[in-house]
Amino acid sequence: MGVETLHTQQKGSLVVVGTGLTLAGHLSAEARRVIIEADIVLALMGDRVVEAWLRTLNPRLERLEDQYEAASSRPRAYRAMSERMLELVRSGLAVVVALYGHPGVFVTPSHEAIARARAEGFNAVMLPAISAEDCLFADLGVDPGASGCQSYEARDFFAHARAFDPSAALILWQIAVLGDGAFRDFAPRPGALAALALVLLDVYPPAHRVAVYAGARLPTERPRIDWLKLEDLHLAEIDQSSTLYVPPLREPSPSPSRLALLESMLSAAER
């Protein structure tokens, strides 16, 4: 069921939207409309300026950041956020959850709340938005279709020894979390960055240029793009929005066996 009919239902509903990265400029017309029409807006912006702007669209706003202060860890805070969303939906309200960036990218509570709301018979949808990855492609001038692109959360990439192809670009998200097993903070950890660099140096040369990237939050800001040698990664200044972009090391090599397989299947189909 589309968003158009959500607010005509007798029972509660849930719409999860993203505000993009840049204040006001990235919000879609559809997301703006449902925010304005909502009975209540639950917001997780991470920025008081953005939050204040959101209140101009709908003053009936509740901050989800407060859940971080009440919980002892990020996973517990995420569960509390999901439960709060469902509590309001069950009470019969048209609930809109506004999240920074894309509401479905690195946002555990949004997926959990939508799945649970649907299972309980409520209308629940997610609207797409501009993500940090979209901004990265634009700000770095990267075409993910040119050489391919691999994308991992930094802790997952490191802890599970993820295999990757150095002939394609590599993006590692939330590098500030590496070394924080409980997700309690995003404090810089030079030792964790040095460990990540050692893993990557098994494949890339020490002088391979990488970028530590953070998108702009306000229209007056510029994205932060710090290019440095891989061997100097531990010297990078990072915060919770920092992402590591590793350009391809070389051109991909054609696979004779794959090309032979394709040729044989095409020939067989023509017979």
mmCIF file of C-alpha atoms in Angstrom:
data_model
loop_
_atom_site.group_PDB
_atom_site.id
_atom_site.type_symbol
_atom_site.label_atom_id
_atom_site.label_comp_id
_atom_site.label_asym_id
_atom_site.label_seq_id
_atom_site.Cartn_x
_atom_site.Cartn_y
_atom_site.Cartn_z
ATOM 1 C CA MET A 1 0.000 0.000 0.000
ATOM 2 C CA GLY A 2 1.371 3.396 -0.942
ATOM 3 C CA VAL A 3 2.163 6.301 1.311
ATOM 4 C CA GLU A 4 -0.880 8.199 -0.022
ATOM 5 C CA THR A 5 -3.304 6.057 2.007
ATOM 6 C CA LEU A 6 -1.353 5.726 5.242
ATOM 7 C CA HIS A 7 -2.914 8.645 7.063
ATOM 8 C CA THR A 8 -6.488 7.593 6.245
ATOM 9 C CA GLN A 9 -6.203 4.344 8.205
ATOM 10 C CA GLN A 10 -8.046 3.992 11.506
ATOM 11 C CA LYS A 11 -5.079 2.348 13.197
ATOM 12 C CA GLY A 12 -1.495 3.471 13.516
ATOM 13 C CA SER A 13 1.031 3.596 10.708
ATOM 14 C CA LEU A 14 4.778 3.961 10.303
ATOM 15 C CA VAL A 15 6.742 5.795 7.632
ATOM 16 C CA VAL A 16 10.532 5.881 7.904
ATOM 17 C CA VAL A 17 12.228 8.635 5.899
ATOM 18 C CA GLY A 18 15.745 9.918 5.404
ATOM 19 C CA THR A 19 16.729 13.568 5.382
ATOM 20 C CA GLY A 20 19.894 13.009 3.353
ATOM 21 C CA LEU A 21 23.212 14.520 4.379
ATOM 22 C CA THR A 22 22.808 18.233 3.679
ATOM 23 C CA LEU A 23 20.320 20.287 5.687
ATOM 24 C CA ALA A 24 17.013 20.795 3.822
ATOM 25 C CA GLY A 25 18.547 20.363 0.357
ATOM 26 C CA HIS A 26 18.422 16.554 0.303
ATOM 27 C CA LEU A 27 14.909 16.058 1.655
ATOM 28 C CA SER A 28 12.556 14.670 -1.011
ATOM 29 C CA ALA A 29 9.146 16.232 -1.610
ATOM 30 C CA GLU A 30 7.462 12.998 -0.535
ATOM 31 C CA ALA A 31 9.430 12.815 2.724
ATOM 32 C CA ARG A 32 8.698 16.475 3.475
ATOM 33 C CA ARG A 33 4.980 15.898 3.014
ATOM 34 C CA VAL A 34 4.718 12.911 5.345
ATOM 35 C CA ILE A 35 6.772 14.741 7.992
ATOM 36 C CA ILE A 36 4.382 17.699 7.878
ATOM 37 C CA GLU A 37 1.294 15.451 8.038
ATOM 38 C CA ALA A 38 2.554 13.120 10.812
ATOM 39 C CA ASP A 39 0.874 12.924 14.213
ATOM 40 C CA ILE A 40 4.378 12.674 15.682
ATOM 41 C CA VAL A 41 7.917 12.685 14.285
ATOM 42 C CA LEU A 42 10.685 10.675 15.914
ATOM 43 C CA ALA A 43 14.018 12.131 14.849
ATOM 44 C CA LEU A 44 17.602 10.890 14.948
ATOM 45 C CA MET A 45 19.628 13.690 13.387
ATOM 46 C CA GLY A 46 22.853 13.863 15.382
ATOM 47 C CA ASP A 47 22.860 17.625 14.934
ATOM 48 C CA ARG A 48 20.872 20.254 16.849
ATOM 49 C CA VAL A 49 20.785 22.623 13.868
ATOM 50 C CA VAL A 50 19.221 19.989 11.613
ATOM 51 C CA GLU A 51 16.816 19.027 14.383
ATOM 52 C CA ALA A 52 15.729 22.653 14.851
ATOM 53 C CA TRP A 53 15.054 22.938 11.120
ATOM 54 C CA LEU A 54 13.012 19.721 11.224
ATOM 55 C CA ARG A 55 10.820 21.230 13.973
ATOM 56 C CA THR A 56 9.836 24.000 11.569
ATOM 57 C CA LEU A 57 8.142 21.320 9.451
ATOM 58 C CA ASN A 58 6.462 19.607 12.392
ATOM 59 C CA PRO A 59 6.779 20.812 16.002
ATOM 60 C CA ARG A 60 5.435 17.482 17.293
ATOM 61 C CA LEU A 61 8.952 16.048 17.377
ATOM 62 C CA GLU A 62 10.638 13.663 19.800
ATOM 63 C CA ARG A 63 14.408 13.122 19.867
ATOM 64 C CA LEU A 64 15.600 9.530 19.600
ATOM 65 C CA GLU A 65 19.100 10.596 20.685
ATOM 66 C CA ASP A 66 17.832 10.448 24.260
ATOM 67 C CA GLN A 67 17.827 6.655 23.966
ATOM 68 C CA TYR A 68 21.625 6.695 23.724
ATOM 69 C CA GLU A 69 21.885 8.389 27.105
ATOM 70 C CA ALA A 70 19.453 5.957 28.738
ATOM 71 C CA ALA A 71 21.103 2.791 27.362
ATOM 72 C CA SER A 72 24.467 1.292 28.269
ATOM 73 C CA SER A 73 25.326 0.349 24.680
ATOM 74 C CA ARG A 74 24.295 1.156 21.138
ATOM 75 C CA PRO A 75 22.539 -2.209 20.542
ATOM 76 C CA ARG A 76 20.366 -1.589 23.623
ATOM 77 C CA ALA A 77 19.637 1.939 22.421
ATOM 78 C CA TYR A 78 18.612 0.613 19.005
ATOM 79 C CA ARG A 79 16.177 -1.835 20.590
ATOM 80 C CA ALA A 80 14.706 0.955 22.717
ATOM 81 C CA MET A 81 14.258 3.130 19.620
ATOM 82 C CA SER A 82 12.392 0.373 17.776
ATOM 83 C CA GLU A 83 10.174 -0.241 20.771
ATOM 84 C CA ARG A 84 9.323 3.453 21.050
ATOM 85 C CA MET A 85 8.345 3.560 17.374
ATOM 86 C CA LEU A 86 6.036 0.563 17.821
ATOM 87 C CA GLU A 87 4.567 1.893 21.053
ATOM 88 C CA LEU A 88 3.351 5.008 19.253
ATOM 89 C CA VAL A 89 2.105 3.083 16.202
ATOM 90 C CA ARG A 90 0.115 0.745 18.464
ATOM 91 C CA SER A 91 -1.493 3.767 20.086
ATOM 92 C CA GLY A 92 -3.087 4.609 16.730
ATOM 93 C CA LEU A 93 -0.820 7.458 15.633
ATOM 94 C CA ALA A 94 0.544 8.172 12.161
ATOM 95 C CA VAL A 95 4.230 7.980 13.065
ATOM 96 C CA VAL A 96 7.067 9.289 10.910
ATOM 97 C CA VAL A 97 10.649 8.451 11.811
ATOM 98 C CA ALA A 98 13.151 10.895 10.314
ATOM 99 C CA LEU A 99 16.734 9.686 10.136
ATOM 100 C CA TYR A 100 19.944 11.302 8.965
ATOM 101 C CA GLY A 101 21.126 10.091 5.551
ATOM 102 C CA HIS A 102 19.349 7.084 4.078
ATOM 103 C CA PRO A 103 16.946 5.445 6.564
ATOM 104 C CA GLY A 104 17.871 1.919 5.505
ATOM 105 C CA VAL A 105 21.677 2.189 5.444
ATOM 106 C CA PHE A 106 23.442 1.341 8.720
ATOM 107 C CA VAL A 107 20.206 1.938 10.622
ATOM 108 C CA THR A 108 19.185 -1.167 12.556
ATOM 109 C CA PRO A 109 16.083 0.264 14.320
ATOM 110 C CA SER A 110 14.351 1.252 11.076
ATOM 111 C CA HIS A 111 14.409 -2.234 9.565
ATOM 112 C CA GLU A 112 13.446 -3.872 12.859
ATOM 113 C CA ALA A 113 10.515 -1.528 13.504
ATOM 114 C CA ILE A 114 9.132 -1.876 9.978
ATOM 115 C CA ALA A 115 9.336 -5.677 10.078
ATOM 116 C CA ARG A 116 7.625 -5.845 13.480
ATOM 117 C CA ALA A 117 4.954 -3.304 12.534
ATOM 118 C CA ARG A 118 4.060 -5.233 9.393
ATOM 119 C CA ALA A 119 3.979 -8.500 11.336
ATOM 120 C CA GLU A 120 1.446 -6.904 13.701
ATOM 121 C CA GLY A 121 -0.747 -5.803 10.819
ATOM 122 C CA PHE A 122 0.187 -2.123 10.610
ATOM 123 C CA ASN A 123 1.046 -0.215 7.445
ATOM 124 C CA ALA A 124 4.789 0.429 7.454
ATOM 125 C CA VAL A 125 6.983 1.723 4.620
ATOM 126 C CA MET A 126 10.431 3.182 4.076
ATOM 127 C CA LEU A 127 11.092 6.032 1.658
ATOM 128 C CA PRO A 128 14.518 6.156 -0.051
ATOM 129 C CA ALA A 129 16.886 9.056 0.484
ATOM 130 C CA ILE A 130 20.332 10.354 -0.439
ATOM 131 C CA SER A 131 22.986 8.362 1.408
ATOM 132 C CA ALA A 132 26.602 9.009 2.336
ATOM 133 C CA GLU A 133 27.579 6.670 -0.498
ATOM 134 C CA ASP A 134 25.698 8.810 -3.019
ATOM 135 C CA CYS A 135 27.540 11.882 -1.751
ATOM 136 C CA LEU A 136 30.882 10.078 -1.822
ATOM 137 C CA PHE A 137 30.475 9.160 -5.488
ATOM 138 C CA ALA A 138 29.653 12.775 -6.331
ATOM 139 C CA ASP A 139 32.278 14.466 -4.134
ATOM 140 C CA LEU A 140 35.150 12.153 -5.117
ATOM 141 C CA GLY A 141 34.108 11.960 -8.753
ATOM 142 C CA VAL A 142 33.827 8.178 -8.576
ATOM 143 C CA ASP A 143 31.754 6.092 -10.988
ATOM 144 C CA PRO A 144 31.066 2.733 -9.288
ATOM 145 C CA GLY A 145 30.257 1.228 -12.666
ATOM 146 C CA ALA A 146 33.703 2.000 -14.101
ATOM 147 C CA SER A 147 35.716 -0.571 -12.159
ATOM 148 C CA GLY A 148 33.208 -2.006 -9.709
ATOM 149 C CA CYS A 149 32.781 -1.133 -6.053
ATOM 150 C CA GLN A 150 32.958 -3.153 -2.831
ATOM 151 C CA SER A 151 31.373 -1.811 0.336
ATOM 152 C CA TYR A 152 31.809 -3.092 3.897
ATOM 153 C CA GLU A 153 31.327 -1.895 7.436
ATOM 154 C CA ALA A 154 34.867 -1.544 8.819
ATOM 155 C CA ARG A 155 34.499 -3.849 11.842
ATOM 156 C CA ASP A 156 32.845 -6.539 9.729
ATOM 157 C CA PHE A 157 35.536 -6.247 7.051
ATOM 158 C CA PHE A 158 38.330 -6.553 9.608
ATOM 159 C CA ALA A 159 36.915 -9.166 12.001
ATOM 160 C CA HIS A 160 35.683 -11.554 9.310
ATOM 161 C CA ALA A 161 38.701 -11.229 7.026
ATOM 162 C CA ARG A 162 36.487 -10.357 4.093
ATOM 163 C CA ALA A 163 37.880 -11.253 0.689
ATOM 164 C CA PHE A 164 38.064 -8.343 -1.744
ATOM 165 C CA ASP A 165 39.183 -7.560 -5.277
ATOM 166 C CA PRO A 166 41.927 -4.891 -5.516
ATOM 167 C CA SER A 167 40.970 -4.192 -9.133
ATOM 168 C CA ALA A 168 37.715 -2.643 -7.835
ATOM 169 C CA ALA A 169 37.209 0.287 -5.473
ATOM 170 C CA LEU A 170 36.879 -0.531 -1.770
ATOM 171 C CA ILE A 171 34.729 1.496 0.645
ATOM 172 C CA LEU A 172 34.943 0.916 4.401
ATOM 173 C CA TRP A 173 32.244 2.583 6.491
ATOM 174 C CA GLN A 174 32.324 3.690 10.124
ATOM 175 C CA ILE A 175 36.079 3.388 10.514
ATOM 176 C CA ALA A 176 35.777 5.213 13.841
ATOM 177 C CA VAL A 177 33.945 2.178 15.241
ATOM 178 C CA LEU A 178 36.848 -0.192 14.574
ATOM 179 C CA GLY A 179 38.139 -1.231 17.996
ATOM 180 C CA ASP A 180 34.893 -0.331 19.786
ATOM 181 C CA GLY A 181 33.333 -3.719 20.459
ATOM 182 C CA ALA A 182 30.376 -2.293 22.380
ATOM 183 C CA PHE A 183 29.598 0.582 19.967
ATOM 184 C CA ARG A 184 29.761 2.969 22.931
ATOM 185 C CA ASP A 185 31.616 5.828 21.259
ATOM 186 C CA PHE A 186 33.355 6.963 18.077
ATOM 187 C CA ALA A 187 36.630 8.170 19.595
ATOM 188 C CA PRO A 188 39.652 8.134 17.246
ATOM 189 C CA ARG A 189 41.780 5.010 17.684
ATOM 190 C CA PRO A 190 45.126 5.317 15.850
ATOM 191 C CA GLY A 191 45.991 1.745 16.829
ATOM 192 C CA ALA A 192 42.863 0.413 15.121
ATOM 193 C CA LEU A 193 43.623 2.403 11.971
ATOM 194 C CA ALA A 194 47.201 1.081 12.020
ATOM 195 C CA ALA A 195 45.873 -2.486 12.268
ATOM 196 C CA LEU A 196 43.495 -1.859 9.358
ATOM 197 C CA ALA A 197 46.355 -0.438 7.298
ATOM 198 C CA LEU A 198 48.473 -3.555 7.969
ATOM 199 C CA VAL A 199 45.679 -5.749 6.630
ATOM 200 C CA LEU A 200 45.346 -3.634 3.497
ATOM 201 C CA LEU A 201 49.132 -3.454 3.038
ATOM 202 C CA ASP A 202 49.090 -7.199 2.360
ATOM 203 C CA VAL A 203 47.555 -6.228 -0.994
ATOM 204 C CA TYR A 204 48.250 -2.540 -1.650
ATOM 205 C CA PRO A 205 51.645 -0.823 -1.700
ATOM 206 C CA PRO A 206 52.493 1.546 1.186
ATOM 207 C CA ALA A 207 52.272 4.623 -1.067
ATOM 208 C CA HIS A 208 48.810 3.742 -2.410
ATOM 209 C CA ARG A 209 46.689 6.890 -2.042
ATOM 210 C CA VAL A 210 43.461 6.517 -0.054
ATOM 211 C CA ALA A 211 40.847 9.062 1.017
ATOM 212 C CA VAL A 212 39.246 9.633 4.405
ATOM 213 C CA TYR A 213 35.888 11.146 3.493
ATOM 214 C CA ALA A 214 33.044 12.864 5.345
ATOM 215 C CA GLY A 215 30.121 14.490 3.557
ATOM 216 C CA ALA A 216 28.975 18.057 4.220
ATOM 217 C CA ARG A 217 26.135 18.468 6.716
ATOM 218 C CA LEU A 218 25.249 22.104 6.073
ATOM 219 C CA PRO A 219 24.892 24.038 2.798
ATOM 220 C CA THR A 220 27.724 26.317 3.926
ATOM 221 C CA GLU A 221 30.120 23.422 4.516
ATOM 222 C CA ARG A 222 32.411 21.576 2.155
ATOM 223 C CA PRO A 223 32.920 17.813 2.256
ATOM 224 C CA ARG A 224 36.086 16.752 4.069
ATOM 225 C CA ILE A 225 38.367 14.772 1.766
ATOM 226 C CA ASP A 226 41.825 13.925 3.098
ATOM 227 C CA TRP A 227 44.061 12.031 0.695
ATOM 228 C CA LEU A 228 47.038 10.276 2.242
ATOM 229 C CA LYS A 229 49.306 7.288 1.784
ATOM 230 C CA LEU A 230 47.931 4.009 3.082
ATOM 231 C CA GLU A 231 50.958 3.602 5.358
ATOM 232 C CA ASP A 232 49.993 6.914 7.032
ATOM 233 C CA LEU A 233 46.385 5.948 7.740
ATOM 234 C CA HIS A 234 46.971 5.974 11.505
ATOM 235 C CA LEU A 235 47.644 9.730 11.258
ATOM 236 C CA ALA A 236 44.217 10.505 9.790
ATOM 237 C CA GLU A 237 41.760 12.718 11.672
ATOM 238 C CA ILE A 238 38.461 10.858 11.880
ATOM 239 C CA ASP A 239 35.061 11.185 13.503
ATOM 240 C CA GLN A 240 31.812 9.224 13.470
ATOM 241 C CA SER A 241 31.063 10.252 9.876
ATOM 242 C CA SER A 242 34.456 9.239 8.438
ATOM 243 C CA THR A 243 34.620 6.714 5.607
ATOM 244 C CA LEU A 244 37.688 5.179 3.971
ATOM 245 C CA TYR A 245 37.805 5.071 0.174
ATOM 246 C CA VAL A 246 40.497 2.892 -1.427
ATOM 247 C CA PRO A 247 40.830 3.354 -5.209
ATOM 248 C CA PRO A 248 41.449 0.353 -7.472
ATOM 249 C CA LEU A 249 45.034 -0.834 -7.533
ATOM 250 C CA ARG A 250 45.023 -2.120 -11.105
ATOM 251 C CA GLU A 251 42.828 -2.887 -14.083
ATOM 252 C CA PRO A 252 40.841 -6.149 -13.927
ATOM 253 C CA SER A 253 42.171 -9.105 -15.919
ATOM 254 C CA PRO A 254 39.874 -10.940 -18.343
ATOM 255 C CA SER A 255 39.153 -14.564 -17.459
ATOM 256 C CA PRO A 256 39.854 -16.912 -20.390
ATOM 257 C CA SER A 257 37.748 -19.649 -18.794
ATOM 258 C CA ARG A 258 34.740 -17.355 -18.323
ATOM 259 C CA LEU A 259 35.003 -16.048 -21.874
ATOM 260 C CA ALA A 260 35.254 -19.609 -23.204
ATOM 261 C CA LEU A 261 32.189 -20.585 -21.160
ATOM 262 C CA LEU A 262 30.212 -17.673 -22.563
ATOM 263 C CA GLU A 263 31.217 -18.503 -26.107
ATOM 264 C CA SER A 264 30.267 -22.161 -25.703
ATOM 265 C CA MET A 265 26.858 -21.339 -24.218
ATOM 266 C CA LEU A 266 26.107 -18.825 -26.971
ATOM 267 C CA SER A 267 27.089 -21.388 -29.606
ATOM 268 C CA ALA A 268 24.949 -24.053 -27.989
ATOM 269 C CA ALA A 269 21.932 -21.742 -27.893
ATOM 270 C CA GLU A 270 22.255 -20.997 -31.596
ATOM 271 C CA ARG A 271 22.253 -24.667 -32.580
#
